[in-house]
Tab-separated table of C-alpha atoms in Angstrom:
chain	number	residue	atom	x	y	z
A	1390	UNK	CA	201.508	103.784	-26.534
A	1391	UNK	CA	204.947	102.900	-28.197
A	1392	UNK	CA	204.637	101.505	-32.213
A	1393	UNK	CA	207.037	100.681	-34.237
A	1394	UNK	CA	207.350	99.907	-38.035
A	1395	UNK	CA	208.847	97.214	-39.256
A	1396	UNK	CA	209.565	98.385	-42.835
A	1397	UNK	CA	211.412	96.664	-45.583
A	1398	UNK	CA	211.053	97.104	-49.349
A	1399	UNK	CA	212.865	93.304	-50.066
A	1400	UNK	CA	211.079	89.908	-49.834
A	1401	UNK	CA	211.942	87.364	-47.520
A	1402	UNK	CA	213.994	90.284	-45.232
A	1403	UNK	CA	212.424	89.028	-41.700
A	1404	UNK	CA	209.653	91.751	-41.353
A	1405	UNK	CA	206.921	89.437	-39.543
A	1406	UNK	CA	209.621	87.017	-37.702
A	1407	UNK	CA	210.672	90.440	-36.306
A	1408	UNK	CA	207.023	91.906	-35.960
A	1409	UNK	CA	205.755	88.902	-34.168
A	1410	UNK	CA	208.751	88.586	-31.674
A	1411	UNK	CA	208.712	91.803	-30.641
A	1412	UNK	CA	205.274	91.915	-30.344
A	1413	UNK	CA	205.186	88.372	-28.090
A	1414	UNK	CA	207.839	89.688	-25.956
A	1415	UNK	CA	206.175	92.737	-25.249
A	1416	UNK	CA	203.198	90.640	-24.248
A	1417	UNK	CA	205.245	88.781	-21.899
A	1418	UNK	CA	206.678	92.050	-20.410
A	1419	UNK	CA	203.133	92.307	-19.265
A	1420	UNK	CA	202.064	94.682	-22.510
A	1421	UNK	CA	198.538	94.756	-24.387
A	1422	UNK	CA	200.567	94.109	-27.502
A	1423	UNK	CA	199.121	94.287	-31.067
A	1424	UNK	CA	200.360	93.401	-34.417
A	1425	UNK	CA	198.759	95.349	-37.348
A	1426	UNK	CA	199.263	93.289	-40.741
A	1427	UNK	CA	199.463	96.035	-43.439
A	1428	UNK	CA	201.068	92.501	-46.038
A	1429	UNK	CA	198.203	91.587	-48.436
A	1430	UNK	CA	199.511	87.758	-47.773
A	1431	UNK	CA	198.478	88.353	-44.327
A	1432	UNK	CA	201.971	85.995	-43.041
A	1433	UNK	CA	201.313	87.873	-39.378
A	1434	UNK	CA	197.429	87.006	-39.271
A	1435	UNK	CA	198.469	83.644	-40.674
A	1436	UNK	CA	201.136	82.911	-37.693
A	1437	UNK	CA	198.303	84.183	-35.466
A	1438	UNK	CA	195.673	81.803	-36.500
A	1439	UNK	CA	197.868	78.852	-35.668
A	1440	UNK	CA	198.541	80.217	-32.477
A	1441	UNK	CA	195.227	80.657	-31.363
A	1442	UNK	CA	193.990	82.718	-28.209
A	1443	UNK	CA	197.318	84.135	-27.123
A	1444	UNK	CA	198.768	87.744	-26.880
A	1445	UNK	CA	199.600	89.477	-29.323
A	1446	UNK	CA	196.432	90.137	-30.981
A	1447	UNK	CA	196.988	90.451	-34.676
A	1448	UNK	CA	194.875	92.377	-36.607
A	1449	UNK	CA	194.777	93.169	-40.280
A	1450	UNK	CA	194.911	96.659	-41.998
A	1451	UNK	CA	195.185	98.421	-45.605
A	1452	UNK	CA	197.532	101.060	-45.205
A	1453	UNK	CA	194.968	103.944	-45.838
A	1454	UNK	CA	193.295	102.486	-42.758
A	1455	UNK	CA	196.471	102.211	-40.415
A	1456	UNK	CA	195.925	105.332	-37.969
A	1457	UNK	CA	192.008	104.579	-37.416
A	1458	UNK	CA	193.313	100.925	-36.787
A	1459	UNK	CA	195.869	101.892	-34.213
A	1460	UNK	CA	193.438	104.585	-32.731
A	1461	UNK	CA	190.862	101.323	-32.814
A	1462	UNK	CA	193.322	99.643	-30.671
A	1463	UNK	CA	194.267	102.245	-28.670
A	1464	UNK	CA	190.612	102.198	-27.273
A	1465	UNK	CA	190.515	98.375	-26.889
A	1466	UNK	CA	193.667	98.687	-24.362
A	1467	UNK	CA	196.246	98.185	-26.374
A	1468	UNK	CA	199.642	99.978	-25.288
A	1469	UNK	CA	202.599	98.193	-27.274
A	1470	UNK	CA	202.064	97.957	-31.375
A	1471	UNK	CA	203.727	96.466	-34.278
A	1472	UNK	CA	203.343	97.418	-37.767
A	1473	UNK	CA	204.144	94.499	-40.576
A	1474	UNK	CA	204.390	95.773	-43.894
A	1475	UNK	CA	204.829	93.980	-47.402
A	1476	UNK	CA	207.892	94.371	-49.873
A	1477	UNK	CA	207.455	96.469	-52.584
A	1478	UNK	CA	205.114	99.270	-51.048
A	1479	UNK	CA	206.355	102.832	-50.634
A	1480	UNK	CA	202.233	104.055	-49.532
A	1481	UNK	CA	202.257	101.139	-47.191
A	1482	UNK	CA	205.929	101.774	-45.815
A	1483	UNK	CA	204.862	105.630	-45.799
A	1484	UNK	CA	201.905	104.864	-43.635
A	1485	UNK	CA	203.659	102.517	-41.113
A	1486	UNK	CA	206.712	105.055	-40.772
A	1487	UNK	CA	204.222	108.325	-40.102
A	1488	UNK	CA	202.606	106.032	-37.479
A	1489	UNK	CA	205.514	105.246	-35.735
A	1490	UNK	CA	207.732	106.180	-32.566
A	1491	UNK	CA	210.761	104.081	-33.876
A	1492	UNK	CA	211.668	102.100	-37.103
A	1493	UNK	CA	213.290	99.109	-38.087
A	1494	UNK	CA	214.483	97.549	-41.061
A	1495	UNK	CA	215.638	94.170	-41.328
A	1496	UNK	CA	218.189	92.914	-43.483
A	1497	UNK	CA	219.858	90.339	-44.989
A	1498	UNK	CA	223.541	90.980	-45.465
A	1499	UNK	CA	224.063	90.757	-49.145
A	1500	UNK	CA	224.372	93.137	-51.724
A	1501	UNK	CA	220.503	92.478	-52.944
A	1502	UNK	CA	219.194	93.003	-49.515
A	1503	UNK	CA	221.576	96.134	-49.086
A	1504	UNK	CA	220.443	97.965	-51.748
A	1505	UNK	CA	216.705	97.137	-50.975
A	1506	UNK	CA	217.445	100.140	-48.497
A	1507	UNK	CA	217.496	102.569	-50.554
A	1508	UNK	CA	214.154	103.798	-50.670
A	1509	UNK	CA	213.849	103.096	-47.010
A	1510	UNK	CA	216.107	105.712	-46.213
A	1511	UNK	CA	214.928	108.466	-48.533
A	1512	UNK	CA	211.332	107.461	-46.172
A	1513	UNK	CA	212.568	107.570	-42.929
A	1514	UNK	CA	215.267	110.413	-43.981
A	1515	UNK	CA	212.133	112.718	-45.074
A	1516	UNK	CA	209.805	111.524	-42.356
A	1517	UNK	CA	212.442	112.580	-39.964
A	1518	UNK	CA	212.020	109.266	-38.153
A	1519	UNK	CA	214.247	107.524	-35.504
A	1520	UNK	CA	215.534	104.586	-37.479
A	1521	UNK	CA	217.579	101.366	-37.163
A	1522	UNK	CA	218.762	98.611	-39.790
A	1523	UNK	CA	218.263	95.200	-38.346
A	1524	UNK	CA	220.812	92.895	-39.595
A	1525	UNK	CA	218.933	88.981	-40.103
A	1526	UNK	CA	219.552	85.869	-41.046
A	1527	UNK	CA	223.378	86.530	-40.518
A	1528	UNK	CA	225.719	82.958	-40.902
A	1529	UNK	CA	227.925	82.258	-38.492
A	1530	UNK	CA	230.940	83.885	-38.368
A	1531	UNK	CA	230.180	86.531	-41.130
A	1532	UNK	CA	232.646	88.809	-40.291
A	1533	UNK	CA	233.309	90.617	-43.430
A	1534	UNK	CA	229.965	90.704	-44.448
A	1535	UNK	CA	228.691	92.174	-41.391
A	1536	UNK	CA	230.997	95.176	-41.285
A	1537	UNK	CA	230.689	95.593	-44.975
A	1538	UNK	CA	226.840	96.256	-44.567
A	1539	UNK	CA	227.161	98.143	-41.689
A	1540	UNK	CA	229.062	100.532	-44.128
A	1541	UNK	CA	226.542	100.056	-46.700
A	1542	UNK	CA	224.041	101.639	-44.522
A	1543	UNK	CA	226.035	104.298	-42.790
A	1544	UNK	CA	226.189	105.311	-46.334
A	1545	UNK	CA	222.863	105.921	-47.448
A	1546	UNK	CA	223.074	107.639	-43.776
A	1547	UNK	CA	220.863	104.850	-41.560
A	1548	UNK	CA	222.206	103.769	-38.282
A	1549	UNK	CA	222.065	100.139	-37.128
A	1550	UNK	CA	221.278	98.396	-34.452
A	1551	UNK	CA	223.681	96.738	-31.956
A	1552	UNK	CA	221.523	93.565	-31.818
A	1553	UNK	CA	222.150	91.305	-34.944
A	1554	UNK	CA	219.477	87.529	-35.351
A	1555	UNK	CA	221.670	85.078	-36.876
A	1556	UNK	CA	220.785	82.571	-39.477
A	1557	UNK	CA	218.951	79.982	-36.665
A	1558	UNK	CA	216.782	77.037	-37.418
A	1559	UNK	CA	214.348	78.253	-34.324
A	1560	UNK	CA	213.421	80.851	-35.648
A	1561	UNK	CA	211.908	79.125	-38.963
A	1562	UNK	CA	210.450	76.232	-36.865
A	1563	UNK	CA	208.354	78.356	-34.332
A	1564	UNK	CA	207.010	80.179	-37.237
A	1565	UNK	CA	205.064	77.306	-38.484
A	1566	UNK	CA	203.475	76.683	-34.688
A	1567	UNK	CA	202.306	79.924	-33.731
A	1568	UNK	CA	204.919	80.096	-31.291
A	1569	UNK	CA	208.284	82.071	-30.731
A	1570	UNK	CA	211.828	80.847	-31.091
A	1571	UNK	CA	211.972	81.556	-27.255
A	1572	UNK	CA	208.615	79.237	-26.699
A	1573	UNK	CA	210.159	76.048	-28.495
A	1574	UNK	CA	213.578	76.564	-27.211
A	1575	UNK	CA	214.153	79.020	-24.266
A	1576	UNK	CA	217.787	78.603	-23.501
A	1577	UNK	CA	218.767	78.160	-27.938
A	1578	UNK	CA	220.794	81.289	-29.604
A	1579	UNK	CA	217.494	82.705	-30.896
A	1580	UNK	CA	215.780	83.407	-27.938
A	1581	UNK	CA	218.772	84.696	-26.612
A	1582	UNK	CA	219.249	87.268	-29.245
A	1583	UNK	CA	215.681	88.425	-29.485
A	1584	UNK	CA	216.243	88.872	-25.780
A	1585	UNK	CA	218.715	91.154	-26.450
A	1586	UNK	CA	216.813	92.580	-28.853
A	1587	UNK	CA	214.179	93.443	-26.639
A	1588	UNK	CA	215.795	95.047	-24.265
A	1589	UNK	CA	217.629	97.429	-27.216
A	1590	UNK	CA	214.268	98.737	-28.033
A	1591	UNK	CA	212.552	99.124	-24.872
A	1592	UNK	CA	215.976	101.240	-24.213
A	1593	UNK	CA	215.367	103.523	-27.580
A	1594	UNK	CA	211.781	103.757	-26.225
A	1595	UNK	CA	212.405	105.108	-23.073
């Protein structure tokens, strides 16, 4: 049963657009997916209550309570989970990286959201971890600011992913319905790189 952490310790860095559309894709791939909503705001649980009785289940957890939650699931039939976690949490990040097979980070790339990884390292460094930074909400064209935080966090000695999600509309707007930036718009930029996406991690998974 492959989980991965989504793990961030900087607001507004993607963690449940990224938790949810993994998750939903993995559900589509024919998986009993799960996402497990460490956040105290719940955004994950939120998003799942507007989109009603559709995979993935979301289910909420204090971090103390992750592994009997994921064993929980385990039992139910679940085989593909997500862990959410909120900013500013080193126990919760803790948790969700001992629970995991893989770990992501998402990040904006500015200098704010770049040193926000910090910490996140010195976790997954000491966990001994697999672990990728996932570069979101990048504008078009951002050349220089790409390859400048793809320095940052070779740096602090995290690898990153091959798979950036640029700064797209689709992404915000399926939020609000429940839905997927590949269920409002199949053929749009989004869906396309959370395609791609996709099929990165079910390659690191293998």
């Amino acid at each position: 049963m492959p989980t991965i952490a989504i793990v961030s310790q900087k607001g507004g860095s993607g963690k449940t657009t990224l938790a949810v559309h993994l998750a939903t894709r993995a559900a589509q791939a024919g998986h009993e997916s799960c996402v497990v909503d460490t956040d105290p705001q719940a955004t994950a649980a939120a998003w799942s209550d507007w989109r009603g009785d559709f995979l993935p289940v979301v289910v909420t957890s204090p971090p103390a309570r992750l592994g009997r939650t994921i064993e929980s699931a385990k039992k139910n039939g679940v085989d593909f989970i997500v862990i959410d976690t909120p900013p500013h949490a080193d126990a919760a990040a803790r948790e969700a990286i001992k629970a995991a097979d893989i770990v992501l980070i998402p990040s904006r790339p500015r200098a704010f959201d770049l040193h926000a990884l910090e910490p996140i390292a010195d976790l997954v460094n000491f966990a001994k971890k697999p672990a990728w930074v996932v570069l979101n909400s990048v504008p078009a064209g951002a050349t220089v600011l790409t390859d400048e935080a793809k320095k940052s966090a070779k740096d602090m000695g995290l690898k990153m992913c091959s798979v950036t999600l640029g700064d797209r509309a689709a992404f915000h707007r399926s939020s609000g319905k429940g839905e997927t930036a590949a269920e409002i718009d199949p053929d749009g930029k989004a869906a396309k790189e959370v395609e791609k996406l996709w099929k990165w991690v079910a390659k690191k998974l293998r």
